[in-house]
Coordinates of C-alpha atoms in Angstrom, one line a residue:
Chain A
M1498 CA 133.9 48.9 172.3
F1499 CA 134.6 49.8 168.8
K1500 CA 134.8 46.1 168.2
T1501 CA 131.4 45.5 169.2
V1502 CA 129.8 48.4 167.4
A1503 CA 131.7 47.3 164.1
H1504 CA 130.5 44.0 164.6
M1505 CA 127.0 45.0 164.9
A1506 CA 127.2 47.3 162.1
Y1507 CA 128.8 44.6 159.7
Q1508 CA 125.9 42.1 160.6
N1509 CA 123.4 44.8 160.2
A1510 CA 124.6 46.1 157.0
F1511 CA 124.5 42.6 155.2
L1512 CA 121.3 41.2 157.3
R1513 CA 118.9 42.0 154.4
K1514 CA 121.2 40.2 151.6
S1515 CA 119.3 41.1 148.8
R1516 CA 119.0 44.8 149.7
A1517 CA 122.6 44.9 150.5
L1518 CA 123.4 42.8 147.2
L1519 CA 121.5 45.4 145.0
L1520 CA 123.2 48.5 146.8
V1521 CA 126.8 47.0 146.2
L1522 CA 125.9 46.0 142.7
M1523 CA 124.6 49.6 142.2
I1524 CA 127.7 50.9 143.7
G1525 CA 130.1 48.8 141.9
L1526 CA 128.6 49.2 138.3
S1527 CA 128.4 53.0 138.7
M1528 CA 131.9 53.1 140.0
A1529 CA 133.0 50.9 137.1
V1530 CA 131.6 53.0 134.6
M1531 CA 132.9 56.0 136.2
V1532 CA 136.3 54.6 136.3
G1533 CA 136.1 53.6 132.7
L1534 CA 134.9 57.0 131.6
E1535 CA 137.7 58.7 133.4
G1536 CA 140.1 56.8 131.8
L1537 CA 138.5 57.4 128.4
Y1538 CA 138.3 61.1 128.9
D1539 CA 142.1 61.0 130.0
G1540 CA 143.0 59.0 127.4
M1541 CA 141.4 61.3 124.8
S1542 CA 143.2 64.2 126.0
Q1543 CA 146.5 62.5 126.9
H1544 CA 146.7 60.9 123.4
M1545 CA 145.5 64.2 121.7
I1546 CA 148.3 66.2 123.6
E1547 CA 150.8 63.6 123.1
K1548 CA 150.4 63.4 119.3
T1549 CA 150.8 66.9 119.1
K1550 CA 154.1 67.1 120.8
R1551 CA 155.2 64.1 118.8
S1552 CA 154.3 65.6 115.6
D1553 CA 155.0 69.2 116.1
C1554 CA 155.8 71.1 119.1
G1555 CA 157.2 68.7 121.7
D1556 CA 157.2 69.7 125.4
I1557 CA 159.0 73.0 124.4
S1558 CA 159.7 74.7 121.1
L1559 CA 162.3 77.3 120.5
F1560 CA 162.1 79.8 117.8
A1561 CA 163.8 82.8 116.6
P1562 CA 162.4 86.1 118.1
R1563 CA 160.0 87.6 116.4
Y1564 CA 159.3 84.6 113.9
R1565 CA 156.0 83.7 115.9
T1566 CA 154.6 87.2 115.5
E1567 CA 155.9 88.1 111.9
N1568 CA 155.5 84.6 110.7
S1569 CA 158.3 85.2 108.3
I1570 CA 161.3 83.0 107.4
V1571 CA 163.6 86.0 107.9
Y1572 CA 163.5 85.3 111.5
H1573 CA 165.1 81.9 111.4
I1574 CA 167.4 79.9 113.8
S1575 CA 171.0 79.5 112.2
N1576 CA 173.1 76.4 113.1
A1577 CA 170.1 74.4 114.3
G1578 CA 172.1 71.2 114.1
K1579 CA 174.5 72.4 116.3
K1580 CA 171.9 73.7 118.9
V1581 CA 170.1 70.4 118.4
A1582 CA 173.4 68.6 119.4
L1583 CA 173.7 70.9 122.5
L1584 CA 170.1 70.3 123.6
Q1585 CA 170.3 66.5 123.2
G1586 CA 173.4 66.6 125.6
M1587 CA 171.4 68.8 128.1
K1588 CA 170.2 67.0 131.5
G1589 CA 166.5 66.4 131.4
V1590 CA 166.1 66.4 127.3
R1591 CA 165.0 63.3 125.9
D1592 CA 165.2 64.4 122.4
A1593 CA 165.4 67.5 120.3
I1594 CA 164.6 68.1 116.3
W1595 CA 164.8 70.9 114.3
R1596 CA 162.5 71.8 111.4
I1597 CA 162.0 74.6 108.6
E1598 CA 158.6 75.8 107.7
S1599 CA 157.0 78.2 105.4
E1600 CA 153.6 79.4 104.5
G1601 CA 152.6 79.3 101.0
L1602 CA 150.1 77.8 98.4
A1603 CA 149.4 74.2 97.3
Q1604 CA 147.7 73.9 94.0
T1605 CA 146.8 71.0 91.5
A1606 CA 145.2 71.8 88.1
R1607 CA 141.8 72.3 89.6
K1608 CA 142.0 73.6 93.2
S1609 CA 144.3 75.4 95.4
R1610 CA 144.7 75.9 99.1
P1611 CA 146.8 78.2 101.5
A1612 CA 149.3 75.6 103.1
R1613 CA 152.4 75.2 105.1
V1614 CA 155.3 73.4 103.7
V1615 CA 157.3 71.5 106.6
G1616 CA 160.9 70.6 106.0
I1617 CA 161.7 67.3 108.0
D1618 CA 164.2 64.6 108.3
V1619 CA 162.1 61.3 108.2
A1620 CA 164.9 59.5 110.4
D1621 CA 165.0 62.2 112.9
E1622 CA 161.2 62.5 113.2
E1623 CA 161.2 58.7 113.5
K1624 CA 163.3 59.0 116.5
F1625 CA 161.5 61.7 118.0
G1626 CA 158.0 61.1 117.5
R1627 CA 157.6 57.7 116.0
Y1628 CA 156.6 59.4 112.6
S1629 CA 155.8 56.0 111.1
D1630 CA 152.7 56.0 113.4
F1631 CA 151.1 58.8 111.5
L1632 CA 151.7 57.1 107.9
Q1633 CA 148.1 56.6 106.7
K1634 CA 149.0 55.5 103.0
G1635 CA 152.1 55.3 100.8
S1636 CA 155.9 55.0 102.1
L1637 CA 158.0 57.6 104.2
E1638 CA 160.6 58.2 101.5
F1639 CA 161.0 61.6 99.7
G1640 CA 163.3 60.4 96.7
K1641 CA 164.1 63.2 94.1
D1642 CA 160.8 65.1 94.2
G1643 CA 158.6 63.4 96.8
A1644 CA 156.6 65.2 99.7
F1645 CA 153.8 64.1 102.1
I1646 CA 150.7 65.5 102.7
G1647 CA 148.3 66.0 105.7
N1648 CA 145.2 63.7 105.1
V1649 CA 142.8 66.5 105.4
L1650 CA 144.5 68.7 102.8
A1651 CA 144.6 65.9 100.5
D1652 CA 140.8 65.2 100.6
K1653 CA 140.4 69.0 99.8
L1654 CA 142.7 69.1 97.0
K1655 CA 141.7 65.6 95.9
L1656 CA 145.1 64.1 96.0
L1657 CA 146.1 60.6 95.7
L1658 CA 149.4 58.7 96.1
G1659 CA 151.2 59.6 93.0
S1660 CA 149.5 62.8 92.4
K1661 CA 151.5 66.1 91.5
V1662 CA 151.0 69.1 93.4
I1663 CA 152.6 72.6 93.1
F1664 CA 153.6 74.6 96.2
S1665 CA 154.4 78.3 96.0
M1666 CA 156.2 80.3 98.3
Q1667 CA 158.3 83.5 99.1
D1668 CA 162.0 82.8 99.5
S1669 CA 164.2 84.7 102.5
S1670 CA 164.6 87.4 99.9
G1671 CA 161.2 87.7 98.9
Q1672 CA 161.5 86.0 95.4
L1673 CA 158.5 83.7 94.7
Q1674 CA 159.4 80.0 94.5
S1675 CA 157.4 77.0 93.2
V1676 CA 158.1 73.4 93.3
A1677 CA 156.4 70.5 92.0
L1678 CA 156.3 67.4 94.3
R1679 CA 154.7 64.1 94.0
I1680 CA 152.8 62.6 96.8
K1681 CA 154.6 59.6 98.3
A1682 CA 152.7 59.5 101.6
I1683 CA 149.7 60.8 103.3
I1684 CA 149.8 61.6 106.9
H1685 CA 147.5 61.5 109.6
T1686 CA 148.7 63.1 112.8
T1687 CA 145.5 63.8 114.4
N1688 CA 147.0 67.3 114.8
I1689 CA 144.4 69.4 112.9
M1690 CA 146.8 72.1 112.4
L1691 CA 148.9 69.8 110.4
D1692 CA 146.6 67.4 108.9
D1693 CA 144.5 70.2 107.3
R1694 CA 147.5 72.3 106.0
A1695 CA 150.8 70.6 106.0
I1696 CA 153.0 69.2 102.9
Y1697 CA 156.1 67.9 104.3
I1698 CA 159.4 67.8 102.4
S1699 CA 163.1 67.4 103.0
R1700 CA 164.9 69.9 105.4
Q1701 CA 167.7 70.4 102.8
K1702 CA 165.8 70.7 99.8
L1703 CA 163.4 73.3 101.6
N1704 CA 166.5 75.3 102.9
K1705 CA 167.7 75.6 99.3
L1706 CA 164.1 76.5 98.1
L1707 CA 164.1 79.3 100.7
S1708 CA 167.6 80.4 99.8
L1709 CA 168.6 80.0 103.4
P1710 CA 171.8 78.7 104.9
P1711 CA 172.0 74.9 105.4
K1712 CA 170.7 73.8 108.7
S1713 CA 168.6 76.7 109.3
A1714 CA 165.3 76.2 111.2
T1715 CA 162.2 77.7 112.1
Q1716 CA 161.5 75.6 115.1
I1717 CA 163.4 73.4 117.5
A1718 CA 161.5 71.2 119.2
V1719 CA 162.3 69.4 122.7
L1720 CA 160.8 66.6 124.3
A1721 CA 161.3 66.4 128.0
G1722 CA 162.8 63.5 130.0
D1723 CA 162.1 63.3 134.0
T1724 CA 162.7 66.9 134.5
E1725 CA 159.8 69.1 135.0
V1726 CA 159.0 71.1 131.9
K1727 CA 159.0 74.5 133.7
T1728 CA 162.6 73.9 135.0
L1729 CA 163.8 72.6 131.8
Q1730 CA 162.3 75.6 130.1
Q1731 CA 164.2 77.9 132.5
H1732 CA 167.4 75.9 131.9
I1733 CA 166.9 76.1 128.1
K1734 CA 166.2 79.8 128.3
K1735 CA 169.4 80.2 130.3
A1736 CA 171.4 78.3 127.5
F1737 CA 169.9 80.1 124.6
P1738 CA 169.1 83.6 125.6
K1739 CA 168.8 84.8 122.2
L1740 CA 165.9 82.3 121.5
D1741 CA 162.3 82.3 122.5
A1742 CA 161.5 79.0 124.4
K1743 CA 157.8 78.4 124.5
R1744 CA 155.9 75.6 126.6
F1745 CA 153.2 73.3 125.0
A1746 CA 150.6 75.0 126.6
A1747 CA 151.5 78.3 125.2
L1748 CA 151.7 76.9 121.7
Y1749 CA 148.5 74.9 121.9
P1750 CA 146.1 77.1 124.2
Q1751 CA 143.2 75.4 122.2
L1752 CA 144.4 71.9 123.2
K1753 CA 145.0 72.7 126.8
Q1754 CA 141.5 74.0 126.9
T1755 CA 140.0 71.2 125.3
Q1756 CA 142.0 69.1 127.9
Q1757 CA 140.6 71.5 130.5
L1758 CA 136.9 70.6 129.0
L1759 CA 137.3 67.2 129.2
D1760 CA 138.4 67.3 132.7
V1761 CA 135.2 69.4 133.3
F1762 CA 133.3 66.5 131.6
N1763 CA 135.1 64.2 133.7
E1764 CA 134.1 66.1 137.0
I1765 CA 130.5 66.3 136.0
S1766 CA 130.3 62.5 135.2
F1767 CA 132.0 61.8 138.5
A1768 CA 129.5 63.9 140.4
I1769 CA 126.3 62.7 138.5
V1770 CA 127.7 58.8 139.8
M1771 CA 128.9 59.9 143.0
T1772 CA 125.1 61.5 143.5
V1773 CA 123.4 58.3 142.4
V1774 CA 125.9 56.3 144.9
F1775 CA 124.8 58.9 147.6
I1776 CA 121.3 58.5 147.1
G1777 CA 121.6 54.7 146.8
I1778 CA 123.3 54.5 150.2
L1779 CA 121.0 57.2 151.8
G1780 CA 117.8 55.1 150.4
V1781 CA 119.2 51.9 151.9
M1782 CA 120.2 53.4 155.2
Y1783 CA 117.3 55.3 155.8
V1784 CA 115.0 52.1 155.1
S1785 CA 117.3 49.8 157.4
V1786 CA 117.2 52.5 160.0
L1787 CA 113.3 52.7 159.9
D1788 CA 113.3 48.9 160.1
R1789 CA 115.2 48.9 163.2
I1790 CA 114.0 52.1 165.0
R1791 CA 112.4 49.8 168.0
E1792 CA 115.8 48.1 168.2
F1793 CA 117.6 51.6 168.3
G1794 CA 115.0 52.9 170.8
I1795 CA 115.6 49.9 173.2
L1796 CA 119.5 50.5 173.0
L1797 CA 119.1 53.8 173.9
G1798 CA 116.9 53.0 176.8
I1799 CA 119.4 50.5 178.2
G1800 CA 122.3 52.9 178.2
Y1801 CA 123.8 52.6 174.5
A1802 CA 124.9 56.1 173.9
Y1803 CA 123.8 58.0 170.7
R1804 CA 127.5 58.2 169.9
Y1805 CA 127.7 54.5 169.4
I1806 CA 124.5 54.6 167.3
R1807 CA 126.2 57.2 164.9
L1808 CA 129.1 55.3 164.6
Q1809 CA 127.2 52.0 164.1
V1810 CA 125.1 53.6 161.4
F1811 CA 128.1 55.1 159.7
L1812 CA 130.0 52.1 159.7
E1813 CA 127.1 50.0 158.2
A1814 CA 127.0 52.6 155.3
L1815 CA 130.7 52.4 155.0
F1816 CA 130.8 48.6 155.1
L1817 CA 128.2 48.6 152.2
A1818 CA 130.0 51.2 150.3
L1819 CA 133.3 49.6 150.7
A1820 CA 131.8 46.4 149.2
G1821 CA 130.6 48.2 146.3
F1822 CA 134.0 49.8 146.1
V1823 CA 135.7 46.6 146.1
L1824 CA 133.5 45.5 143.3
G1825 CA 133.7 48.5 141.3
S1826 CA 137.6 48.3 141.6
V1827 CA 137.7 44.9 140.1
L1828 CA 135.3 45.5 137.5
G1829 CA 136.5 49.1 136.7
L1830 CA 140.0 48.0 136.4
L1831 CA 139.1 44.8 134.0
F1832 CA 137.1 47.5 131.9
L1833 CA 140.1 49.9 131.9
V1834 CA 142.5 47.2 130.8
Y1835 CA 140.3 46.2 128.1
L1836 CA 139.8 49.8 126.9
K1837 CA 143.5 50.2 127.2
Y1838 CA 144.3 47.5 124.9
H1839 CA 141.4 47.3 122.6
G1840 CA 140.1 51.0 122.8
L1841 CA 136.7 52.0 122.1
D1842 CA 135.9 52.4 118.6
L1843 CA 134.0 55.4 117.5
S1844 CA 134.6 55.4 114.1
V1845 CA 131.1 56.3 113.1
F1846 CA 132.2 59.8 114.5
S1847 CA 135.6 59.9 113.1
S1848 CA 135.2 63.2 110.8
G1849 CA 133.8 64.7 113.8
M1850 CA 136.5 63.5 116.2
S1851 CA 139.3 64.5 113.9
M1852 CA 138.1 68.2 113.9
F1853 CA 139.1 68.2 117.6
G1854 CA 142.2 66.1 116.8
L1855 CA 141.1 62.8 118.2
D1856 CA 141.5 59.5 117.0
S1857 CA 138.3 57.4 116.2
T1858 CA 139.6 54.7 118.4
I1859 CA 140.0 55.9 122.0
H1860 CA 142.4 54.0 124.1
A1861 CA 141.9 54.6 128.0
V1862 CA 144.6 55.2 130.3
I1863 CA 144.7 53.9 134.0
K1864 CA 146.0 55.9 136.7
P1865 CA 145.8 54.8 140.7
G1866 CA 144.1 58.3 141.2
Y1867 CA 140.8 57.0 139.9
F1868 CA 140.3 54.6 142.5
V1869 CA 141.7 56.9 145.2
S1870 CA 139.2 59.7 144.5
T1871 CA 136.4 57.3 143.9
F1872 CA 137.3 55.9 147.4
I1873 CA 137.3 59.2 149.2
A1874 CA 134.0 60.3 147.2
I1875 CA 132.7 57.0 148.4
V1876 CA 133.5 57.4 152.2
T1877 CA 132.1 61.0 151.8
A1878 CA 129.0 60.0 150.3
S1879 CA 128.6 57.2 153.0
L1880 CA 129.3 60.0 155.7
L1881 CA 126.7 62.2 154.1
S1882 CA 123.9 59.6 153.6
I1883 CA 123.7 59.0 157.3
F1884 CA 122.6 62.3 158.3
L1885 CA 119.0 61.8 157.6
P1886 CA 118.7 58.5 159.3
L1887 CA 120.4 59.9 162.3
R1888 CA 118.3 62.6 162.5
K1889 CA 115.4 60.3 162.6
I1890 CA 117.3 58.4 165.6
K1891 CA 118.3 61.7 167.4
R1892 CA 114.6 62.6 167.7
L1893 CA 113.8 59.4 169.0
D1894 CA 112.5 59.1 172.5
P1895 CA 113.3 55.5 174.0
I1896 CA 110.3 55.6 176.0
E1897 CA 107.9 56.1 173.1
V1898 CA 109.3 53.2 171.7
I1899 CA 109.0 50.9 174.9
R1900 CA 105.5 52.1 175.3
S1901 CA 104.8 51.1 171.6
I1902 CA 106.0 47.4 172.2
G1903 CA 104.4 47.3 175.6
Chain B
M755 CA 118.0 53.2 198.3
I756 CA 115.2 54.4 195.9
R757 CA 113.1 57.2 197.4
L758 CA 110.0 58.8 195.5
V759 CA 108.8 61.9 196.9
N760 CA 105.2 63.3 195.9
V761 CA 105.7 61.8 192.3
N762 CA 103.1 63.0 189.7
K763 CA 102.9 61.7 186.2
Y764 CA 100.3 63.7 183.7
F765 CA 100.0 62.6 180.2
Y766 CA 98.5 65.2 177.8
R767 CA 98.6 67.8 180.5
G768 CA 96.2 70.7 179.9
D769 CA 94.4 68.9 177.4
P770 CA 91.1 67.3 177.5
R771 CA 92.5 64.0 177.3
E772 CA 94.6 64.7 180.2
V773 CA 95.4 61.5 182.3
H774 CA 97.2 61.6 185.9
A775 CA 98.9 58.3 185.5
L776 CA 101.0 58.7 188.9
K777 CA 99.2 60.5 191.9
D778 CA 101.4 61.7 194.8
V779 CA 103.6 58.5 194.9
N780 CA 105.8 58.3 198.1
L781 CA 107.8 55.1 198.2
S782 CA 110.9 53.9 199.6
I783 CA 112.7 50.8 198.4
Q784 CA 115.7 49.5 200.4
S785 CA 118.8 47.7 198.9
G786 CA 118.6 44.0 198.2
E787 CA 114.7 44.1 198.3
F788 CA 112.7 41.8 195.9
T789 CA 109.5 43.7 195.3
V790 CA 106.7 43.5 192.9
I791 CA 104.6 46.3 191.8
T792 CA 100.9 45.0 191.0
G793 CA 97.7 46.3 190.4
P794 CA 94.9 46.0 187.8
S795 CA 95.7 47.0 184.3
G796 CA 96.3 50.5 183.3
C797 CA 97.0 51.6 187.2
G798 CA 100.5 53.0 186.3
K799 CA 102.8 50.1 187.1
T800 CA 104.9 50.4 183.9
T801 CA 104.8 54.4 184.3
L802 CA 106.1 54.0 187.8
L803 CA 108.8 51.6 186.6
N804 CA 109.9 53.8 183.6
A805 CA 110.0 56.8 185.9
I806 CA 112.0 54.8 188.4
G807 CA 114.3 53.7 185.6
V808 CA 114.8 57.4 184.1
L809 CA 113.4 56.3 180.9
D810 CA 110.2 58.5 181.4
N811 CA 110.2 61.9 183.0
V812 CA 108.0 62.9 185.9
S813 CA 105.7 66.0 186.1
E814 CA 106.0 66.6 189.5
G815 CA 108.2 65.3 192.6
E816 CA 111.5 63.7 193.1
I817 CA 113.2 60.5 192.6
W818 CA 116.2 59.5 194.7
L819 CA 118.8 56.8 193.8
E820 CA 120.9 56.5 196.9
D821 CA 122.1 60.3 197.5
R822 CA 121.4 61.5 194.2
E823 CA 118.0 62.9 192.6
I824 CA 117.7 61.5 189.4
A825 CA 114.7 62.6 188.0
H826 CA 115.5 66.0 186.6
L827 CA 118.8 65.2 185.3
P828 CA 119.9 66.1 181.6
A829 CA 119.2 63.4 179.0
T830 CA 122.9 62.4 178.6
Q831 CA 123.4 62.1 182.5
K832 CA 120.1 59.7 182.4
T833 CA 121.5 57.6 179.8
D834 CA 124.8 57.2 182.3
I835 CA 122.5 56.2 185.2
R836 CA 120.6 53.9 183.1
L837 CA 123.9 52.4 181.9
N838 CA 125.5 52.0 185.3
S839 CA 123.1 51.8 187.6
I840 CA 120.0 50.1 186.3
G841 CA 119.2 46.8 184.7
F842 CA 116.1 46.5 182.5
V843 CA 114.2 43.3 181.6
F844 CA 111.1 44.0 179.2
Q845 CA 108.3 42.2 178.4
A846 CA 109.1 41.7 174.7
Y847 CA 113.0 40.5 175.8
N848 CA 114.4 43.2 173.3
L849 CA 117.5 41.5 172.6
V850 CA 120.0 42.6 169.9
P851 CA 119.3 40.2 166.6
V852 CA 122.8 40.2 165.3
L853 CA 124.4 39.5 168.3
T854 CA 125.1 36.0 170.0
V855 CA 123.7 35.2 173.4
E856 CA 127.2 35.5 174.9
E857 CA 127.5 39.0 173.0
N858 CA 124.0 40.0 174.1
I859 CA 124.8 39.2 177.7
G860 CA 128.1 41.0 177.8
F861 CA 126.7 44.1 175.9
I862 CA 126.3 46.4 179.0
M863 CA 129.5 45.5 180.5
R864 CA 131.1 46.3 177.2
L865 CA 129.5 49.5 177.0
Q866 CA 130.9 50.1 180.5
G867 CA 134.3 49.3 179.6
Y868 CA 135.1 46.0 181.1
S869 CA 137.8 44.0 179.4
D870 CA 137.2 40.9 177.2
E871 CA 138.2 38.7 180.0
A872 CA 136.2 40.2 182.6
I873 CA 133.1 40.1 180.3
R874 CA 133.9 36.3 179.3
I875 CA 134.1 35.1 183.0
R876 CA 131.1 37.1 184.2
V877 CA 129.1 36.2 181.2
R878 CA 129.9 32.4 182.0
E879 CA 128.9 32.7 185.6
V880 CA 125.6 34.5 184.8
A881 CA 124.7 32.2 182.1
S882 CA 125.5 29.0 184.3
I883 CA 122.8 30.4 187.0
L884 CA 120.5 31.1 184.1
Q885 CA 121.0 27.7 182.6
I886 CA 121.8 29.2 179.0
D887 CA 125.4 28.5 179.1
Q888 CA 124.8 25.8 176.3
K889 CA 123.4 28.4 174.0
L890 CA 126.2 31.3 174.4
D891 CA 127.1 31.0 170.5
S892 CA 123.4 31.1 169.4
L893 CA 121.7 33.9 167.9
P894 CA 118.6 35.2 169.8
N895 CA 116.0 34.2 166.9
F896 CA 117.2 30.6 167.4
L897 CA 116.1 30.6 171.0
S898 CA 112.5 30.1 172.6
G899 CA 110.8 32.7 174.4
G900 CA 111.7 31.6 177.8
Q901 CA 115.5 31.3 176.9
Q902 CA 115.4 34.6 175.2
Q903 CA 113.8 36.0 178.6
R904 CA 116.5 34.4 180.6
V905 CA 119.3 35.9 178.1
A906 CA 117.6 39.4 179.0
V907 CA 117.8 38.8 182.5
A908 CA 121.4 37.7 182.1
R909 CA 122.1 41.0 180.1
A910 CA 120.4 43.0 183.3
V911 CA 122.5 41.3 185.6
A912 CA 125.5 40.5 184.4
S913 CA 126.9 44.3 184.9
K914 CA 125.6 43.9 188.7
P915 CA 123.5 47.0 188.5
K916 CA 122.2 48.4 191.8
I917 CA 118.7 47.8 190.8
I918 CA 117.0 45.6 188.0
L919 CA 113.7 47.0 186.8
A920 CA 111.5 44.0 185.3
D921 CA 108.4 45.0 183.4
E922 CA 106.0 42.0 183.3
P923 CA 108.9 39.7 182.5
T924 CA 106.8 36.7 182.7
A925 CA 104.0 37.9 180.6
N926 CA 105.1 36.0 177.5
L927 CA 105.9 33.0 179.1
D928 CA 104.3 29.8 179.8
S929 CA 103.8 28.9 183.4
K930 CA 106.7 26.5 183.4
N931 CA 109.2 29.2 182.1
S932 CA 107.5 31.6 184.5
T933 CA 108.2 29.5 187.7
A934 CA 111.8 28.8 186.2
L935 CA 112.6 32.5 185.7
M936 CA 111.2 33.4 189.0
E937 CA 113.3 31.2 190.5
M938 CA 116.3 32.1 189.1
M939 CA 115.5 35.9 189.8
K940 CA 115.3 34.9 193.5
E941 CA 118.5 33.1 193.6
L942 CA 120.2 36.2 191.9
N943 CA 118.6 38.4 194.6
R944 CA 120.2 36.0 197.0
K945 CA 123.3 35.4 195.6
E946 CA 124.1 38.9 194.2
G947 CA 122.3 40.9 196.6
I948 CA 120.8 42.7 193.6
T949 CA 117.7 45.0 194.2
I950 CA 114.8 43.7 192.0
L951 CA 111.7 45.4 191.3
F952 CA 109.0 43.7 189.4
S953 CA 105.7 45.0 187.9
S954 CA 103.4 42.1 187.5
H955 CA 100.0 40.7 188.2
D956 CA 101.2 37.1 187.9
E957 CA 99.8 35.5 191.1
Y958 CA 103.0 33.3 191.2
V959 CA 105.2 36.2 190.8
M960 CA 103.5 38.1 193.8
K961 CA 103.5 35.1 195.9
N962 CA 107.3 34.8 195.5
A963 CA 108.0 38.6 196.1
R964 CA 109.2 39.8 199.8
R965 CA 107.1 43.0 199.3
T966 CA 104.2 44.0 197.2
I967 CA 103.2 47.4 196.2
L968 CA 99.7 47.7 195.2
L969 CA 98.7 50.7 192.8
N970 CA 95.0 51.7 191.9
D971 CA 94.3 54.3 189.5
G972 CA 97.9 55.9 189.9
A973 CA 98.1 55.7 193.6
V974 CA 99.8 53.6 196.0
V975 CA 97.1 51.7 197.8
S976 CA 99.2 49.5 199.9
S977 CA 103.2 48.9 200.1

């Protein structure tokens, strides 16, 4: 019997071709836009988080106890190179890196700003986070007195390539130290904490300036491999019980919140699109049922049980929705592939977007989950959309229909 | 086989528009009979057929199909009775437009759960009797009125119901098609032994029936 009901449902679903086509197009286009938006939102948050991890904290960062609360280089990690080597050999670790940082003041002849000097090794950073991706201008070579500077800080201090800047800081014994630096590169990580405040110099040089033993670090950043980050954090804590191991979410709660906010946007867009789809299917199914109310009355009259009509109407809605889903999947996938490789250029909003740590060109990500969730939502919308039409049929008295047609 | 005991049917009961459509109808129809209910327009022929087919409720009285009183069953059981014991032929054919002739004829059998093979054999058998075996793959909309009515009869007959109720089945047909349909119904009655109950005021139909029940103003005048 299912075969006959399904056959009747299929034939009826596409009986009015223009109506069916319009609905399928509406579902398909809505879904393509929805899937594209999901990919863009996820692309935004994923790139934002990924760049922050690459440019700063990795999946897990290790600090000396009290460093994060006191923000003083007195609380530094000794023999960081050795610890990084151990971490790099640890199962589940993709890479690890150490850095030294200090707060201070960056000044030119006319301007000054509170800033943060970060001691890095360019080769290590390249391996850890493809550092050259962040280069906006100049070249990644420190030379004798070279430094790199975050692009926002460079703007604020009116610094260009080749300009000089003085950075003052307190060393580990509390003495004031200053160093004159020449800007060799302008760095744009989209991590606003760095772009707005960071001046990068070589690790060795900063260790010396801060009067710290060589290979002292304020941070060791770890990128996770296939292992789950939480599990890796526990392993690291076991291996380095005297260090404070923090995960990304704890270090950048605001980014986590931004990601959650984008997820909420995603859910709202999803709900709006699916409501439109639901109303579309409901409208078509309602009209379709009203058109055939006589037919349903006769079917009930000759013994076609209401449960078959219910199944038939559901299958009709489902066939239309699935046709829309197939079209939407194809269009959505094409849209996502385009957005993944070409991106969406929003450079007119670049200044506003960089405040949130976003690139001006957003590249979408593609997840099978978009199609799975849309499929589930469309099936649900089909199910919900038949309640009203079925109510109409449920109240139908076959004799009234038969009387009305003589 | 069918017995009606003191059946009354009112429309708008207790309302100034009240109509007493069936008045103390007492009838008995035996198995294998070929009966016509006739009478002037508005005398209650269709109401009586609908009551016997448990499509419509009666206001008073009992309707017995074999040993079972069927007038006061719950709606789902009435649906089962209509599906398994009664075949309907309507004046307006009422075929399922998206199903082929073959699927329409086998529709009731499919609802009853017959196998594909049993349905195929029976559909061909009935279609052959009703001379529509060349049209099995057609959709109803591509058939003439006479052919559609024959499909409707075939659908009613295919599942071998205990009784076929046909409400003015020749009303929309020309005389040639009416005659052909009547001949086929007679043949089905003879060959299959199906009890057939018509409502009609077509003289040709009345002439060919073995029994005529005359209704007037809702009451049985002669049977």
